[in-house]
PDB file of C-alpha atoms in Angstrom:
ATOM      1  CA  UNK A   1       0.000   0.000   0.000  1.00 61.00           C
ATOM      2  CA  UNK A   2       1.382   3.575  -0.857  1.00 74.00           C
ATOM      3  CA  UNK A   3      -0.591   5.497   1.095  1.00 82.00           C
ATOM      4  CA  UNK A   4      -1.049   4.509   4.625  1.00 85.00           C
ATOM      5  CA  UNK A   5      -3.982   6.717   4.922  1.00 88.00           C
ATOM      6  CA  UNK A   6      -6.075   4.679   2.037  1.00 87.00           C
ATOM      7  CA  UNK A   7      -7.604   1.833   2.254  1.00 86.00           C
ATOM      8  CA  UNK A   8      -6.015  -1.282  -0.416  1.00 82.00           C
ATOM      9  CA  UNK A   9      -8.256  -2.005  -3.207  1.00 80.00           C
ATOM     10  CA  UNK A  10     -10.145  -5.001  -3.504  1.00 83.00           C
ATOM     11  CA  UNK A  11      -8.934  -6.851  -6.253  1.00 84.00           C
ATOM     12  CA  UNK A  12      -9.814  -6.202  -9.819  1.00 82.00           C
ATOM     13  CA  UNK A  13     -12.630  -8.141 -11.621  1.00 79.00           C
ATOM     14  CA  UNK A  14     -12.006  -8.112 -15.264  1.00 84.00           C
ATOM     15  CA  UNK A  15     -16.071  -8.808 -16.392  1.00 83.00           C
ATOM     16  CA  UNK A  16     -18.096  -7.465 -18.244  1.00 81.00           C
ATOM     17  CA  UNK A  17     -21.786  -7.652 -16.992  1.00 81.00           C
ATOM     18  CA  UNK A  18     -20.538 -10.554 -15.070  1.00 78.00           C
ATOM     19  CA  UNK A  19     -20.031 -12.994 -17.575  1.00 80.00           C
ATOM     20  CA  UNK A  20     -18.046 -11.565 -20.420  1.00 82.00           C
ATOM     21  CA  UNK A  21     -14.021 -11.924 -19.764  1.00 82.00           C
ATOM     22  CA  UNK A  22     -12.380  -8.820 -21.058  1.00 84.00           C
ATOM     23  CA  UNK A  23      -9.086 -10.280 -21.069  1.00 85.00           C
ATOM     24  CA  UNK A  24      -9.435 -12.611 -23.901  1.00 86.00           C
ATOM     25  CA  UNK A  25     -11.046 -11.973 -26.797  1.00 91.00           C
ATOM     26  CA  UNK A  26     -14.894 -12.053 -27.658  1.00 90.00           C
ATOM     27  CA  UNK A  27     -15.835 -12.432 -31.362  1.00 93.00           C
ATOM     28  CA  UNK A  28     -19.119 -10.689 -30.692  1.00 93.00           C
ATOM     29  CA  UNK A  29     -17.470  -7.932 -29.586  1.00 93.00           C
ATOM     30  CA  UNK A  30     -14.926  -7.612 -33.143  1.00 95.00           C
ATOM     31  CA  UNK A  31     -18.126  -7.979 -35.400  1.00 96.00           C
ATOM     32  CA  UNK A  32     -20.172  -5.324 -33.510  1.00 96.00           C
ATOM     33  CA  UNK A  33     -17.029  -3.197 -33.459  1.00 96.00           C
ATOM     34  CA  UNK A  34     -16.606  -3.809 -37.410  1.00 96.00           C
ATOM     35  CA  UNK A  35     -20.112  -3.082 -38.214  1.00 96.00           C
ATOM     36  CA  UNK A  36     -20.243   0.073 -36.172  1.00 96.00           C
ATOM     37  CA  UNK A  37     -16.855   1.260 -37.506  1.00 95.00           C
ATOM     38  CA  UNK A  38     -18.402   0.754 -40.888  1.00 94.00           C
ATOM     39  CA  UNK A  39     -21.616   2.624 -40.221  1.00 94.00           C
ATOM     40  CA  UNK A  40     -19.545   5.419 -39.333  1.00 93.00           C
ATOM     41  CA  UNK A  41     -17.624   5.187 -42.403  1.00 89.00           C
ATOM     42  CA  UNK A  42     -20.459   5.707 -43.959  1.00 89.00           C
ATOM     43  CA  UNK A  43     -21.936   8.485 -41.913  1.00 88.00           C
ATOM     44  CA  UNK A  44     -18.285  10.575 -42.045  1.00 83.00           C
ATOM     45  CA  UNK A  45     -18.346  10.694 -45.864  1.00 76.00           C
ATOM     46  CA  UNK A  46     -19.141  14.027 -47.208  1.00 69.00           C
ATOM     47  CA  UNK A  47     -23.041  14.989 -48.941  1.00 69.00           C
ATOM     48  CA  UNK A  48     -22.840  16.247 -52.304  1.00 68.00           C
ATOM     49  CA  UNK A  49     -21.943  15.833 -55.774  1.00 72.00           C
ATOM     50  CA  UNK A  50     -19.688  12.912 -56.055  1.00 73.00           C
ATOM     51  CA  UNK A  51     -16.001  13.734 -56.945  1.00 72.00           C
ATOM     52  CA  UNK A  52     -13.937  12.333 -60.238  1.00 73.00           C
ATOM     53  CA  UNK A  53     -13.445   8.752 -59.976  1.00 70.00           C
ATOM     54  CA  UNK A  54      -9.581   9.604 -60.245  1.00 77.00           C
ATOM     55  CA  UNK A  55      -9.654  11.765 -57.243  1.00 79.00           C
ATOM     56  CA  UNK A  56      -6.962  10.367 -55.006  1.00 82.00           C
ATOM     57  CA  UNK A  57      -8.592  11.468 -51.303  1.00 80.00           C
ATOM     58  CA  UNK A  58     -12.303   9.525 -52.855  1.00 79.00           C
ATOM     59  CA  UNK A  59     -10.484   6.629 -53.802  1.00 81.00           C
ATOM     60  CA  UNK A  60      -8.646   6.379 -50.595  1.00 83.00           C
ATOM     61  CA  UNK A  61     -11.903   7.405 -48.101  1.00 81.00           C
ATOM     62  CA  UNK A  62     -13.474   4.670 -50.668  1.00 82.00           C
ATOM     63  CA  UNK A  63     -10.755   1.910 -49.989  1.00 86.00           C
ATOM     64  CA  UNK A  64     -10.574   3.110 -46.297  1.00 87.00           C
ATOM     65  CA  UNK A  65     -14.568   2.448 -45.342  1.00 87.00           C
ATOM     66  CA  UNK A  66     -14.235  -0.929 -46.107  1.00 91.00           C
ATOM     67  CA  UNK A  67     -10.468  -2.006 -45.048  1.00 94.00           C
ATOM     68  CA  UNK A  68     -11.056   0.441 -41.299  1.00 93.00           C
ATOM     69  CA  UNK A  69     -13.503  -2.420 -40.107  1.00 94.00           C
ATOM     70  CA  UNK A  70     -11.738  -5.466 -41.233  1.00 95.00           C
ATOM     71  CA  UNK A  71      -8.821  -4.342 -39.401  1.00 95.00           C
ATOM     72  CA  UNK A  72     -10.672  -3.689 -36.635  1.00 95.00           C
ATOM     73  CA  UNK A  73     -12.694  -7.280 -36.732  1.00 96.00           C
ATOM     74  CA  UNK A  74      -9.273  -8.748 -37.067  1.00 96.00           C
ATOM     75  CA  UNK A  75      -7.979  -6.425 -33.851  1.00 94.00           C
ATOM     76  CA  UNK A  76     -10.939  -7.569 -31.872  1.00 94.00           C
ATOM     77  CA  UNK A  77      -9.449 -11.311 -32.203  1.00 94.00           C
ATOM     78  CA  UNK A  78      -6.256 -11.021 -31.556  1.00 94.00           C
ATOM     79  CA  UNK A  79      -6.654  -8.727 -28.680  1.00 93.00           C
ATOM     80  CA  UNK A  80      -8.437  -8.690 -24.845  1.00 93.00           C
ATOM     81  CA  UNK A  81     -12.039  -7.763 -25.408  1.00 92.00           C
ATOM     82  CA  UNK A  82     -11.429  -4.696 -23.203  1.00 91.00           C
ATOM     83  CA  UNK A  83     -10.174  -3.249 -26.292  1.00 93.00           C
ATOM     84  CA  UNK A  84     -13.174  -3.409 -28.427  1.00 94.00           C
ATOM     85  CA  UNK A  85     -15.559  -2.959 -25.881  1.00 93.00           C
ATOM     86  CA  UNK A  86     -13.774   0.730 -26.399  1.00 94.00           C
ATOM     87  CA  UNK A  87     -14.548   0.682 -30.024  1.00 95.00           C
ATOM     88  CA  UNK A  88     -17.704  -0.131 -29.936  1.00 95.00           C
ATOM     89  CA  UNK A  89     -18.229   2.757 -26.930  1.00 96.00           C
ATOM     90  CA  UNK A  90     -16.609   5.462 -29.167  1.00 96.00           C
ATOM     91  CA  UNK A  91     -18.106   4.061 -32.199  1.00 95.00           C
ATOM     92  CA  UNK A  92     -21.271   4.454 -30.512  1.00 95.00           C
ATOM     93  CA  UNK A  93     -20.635   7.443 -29.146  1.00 96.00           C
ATOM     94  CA  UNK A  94     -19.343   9.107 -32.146  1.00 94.00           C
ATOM     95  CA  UNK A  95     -22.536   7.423 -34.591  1.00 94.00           C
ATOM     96  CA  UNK A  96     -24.806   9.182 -32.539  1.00 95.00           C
ATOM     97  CA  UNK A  97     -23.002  12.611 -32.370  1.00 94.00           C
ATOM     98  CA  UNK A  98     -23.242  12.702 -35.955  1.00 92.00           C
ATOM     99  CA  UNK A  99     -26.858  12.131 -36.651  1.00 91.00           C
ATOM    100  CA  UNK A 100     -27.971  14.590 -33.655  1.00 93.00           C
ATOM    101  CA  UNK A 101     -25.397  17.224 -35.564  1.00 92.00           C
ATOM    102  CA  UNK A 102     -26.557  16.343 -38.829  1.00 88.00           C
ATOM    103  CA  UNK A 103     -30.520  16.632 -37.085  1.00 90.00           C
ATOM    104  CA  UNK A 104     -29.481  20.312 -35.828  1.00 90.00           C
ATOM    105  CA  UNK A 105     -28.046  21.376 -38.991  1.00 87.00           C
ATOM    106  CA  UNK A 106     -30.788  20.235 -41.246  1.00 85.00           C
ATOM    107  CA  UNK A 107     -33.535  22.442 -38.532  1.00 86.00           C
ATOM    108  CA  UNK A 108     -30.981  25.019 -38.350  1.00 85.00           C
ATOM    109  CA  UNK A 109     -30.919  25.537 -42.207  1.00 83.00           C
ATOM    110  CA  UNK A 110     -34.945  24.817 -42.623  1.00 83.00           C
ATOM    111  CA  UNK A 111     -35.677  27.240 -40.193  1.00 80.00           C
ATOM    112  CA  UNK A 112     -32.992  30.197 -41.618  1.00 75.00           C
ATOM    113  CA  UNK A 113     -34.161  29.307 -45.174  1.00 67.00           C
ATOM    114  CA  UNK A 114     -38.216  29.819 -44.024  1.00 62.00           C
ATOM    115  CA  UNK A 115     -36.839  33.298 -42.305  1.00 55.00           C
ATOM    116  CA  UNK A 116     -35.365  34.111 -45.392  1.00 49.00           C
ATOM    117  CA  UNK A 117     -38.065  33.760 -47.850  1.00 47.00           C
ATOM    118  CA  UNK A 118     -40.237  35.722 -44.906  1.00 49.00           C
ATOM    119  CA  UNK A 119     -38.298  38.107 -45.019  1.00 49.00           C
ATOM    120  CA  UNK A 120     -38.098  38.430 -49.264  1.00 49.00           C
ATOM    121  CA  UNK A 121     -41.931  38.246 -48.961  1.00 50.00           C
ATOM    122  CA  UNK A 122     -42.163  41.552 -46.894  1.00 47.00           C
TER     123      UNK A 122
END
């Protein structure tokens, strides 16, 4: 113990909902991590007319949406579940962020475009 004044920890328990081990690796865990790196692929590429198909940064956002998640499947077996238990958090996390930003724009830019024809109309 390195501080006297603390009490020692009780020892670590490395489950997950009490019956997933996060020290080895869960397969369940890699595929739900793969798919939801993949739906965020998706979601991150950019609205609008699509680019040349000899642009180099749309060829390699192209190649990356689908090569991101089979590295991270493969991660998710070779590592402690811990790991992707992360990825699928941030993955989550960061699916979810997008759609309520992408939900605020869209009202944001209904609501200045109605303003803006109100205010042409007057």
């Amino acid at each position: 113990n390195i501080y006297s004044f603390l009490p020692p920890l009780p020892p670590f328990n490395p489950t997950f909902l009490g019956f997933i081990d996060l020290t080895i690796p869960y397969i369940p865990f890699a595929v739900a991590a793969a798919i939801l790196q993949f739906i965020q692929g998706l979601l991150m590429a950019p609205a609008g007319p699509k680019p040349k198909k000899d642009d180099f940064s749309y060829i390699l956002q192209q190649q990356f949406k689908y090569i991101i998640p089979v590295v991270i499947f493969w991660m998710g077996l070779q590592f402690p579940s811990a790991l992707t238990l992360y990825l699928i958090t941030m993955s989550g996390f960061a699916i979810v962020h997008e759609v309520v930003v992408r939900r605020y724009a869209r009202a944001l830019t209904t609501s200045n475009g109605n303003n803006s024809t109100e205010t042409t109309k007057q």
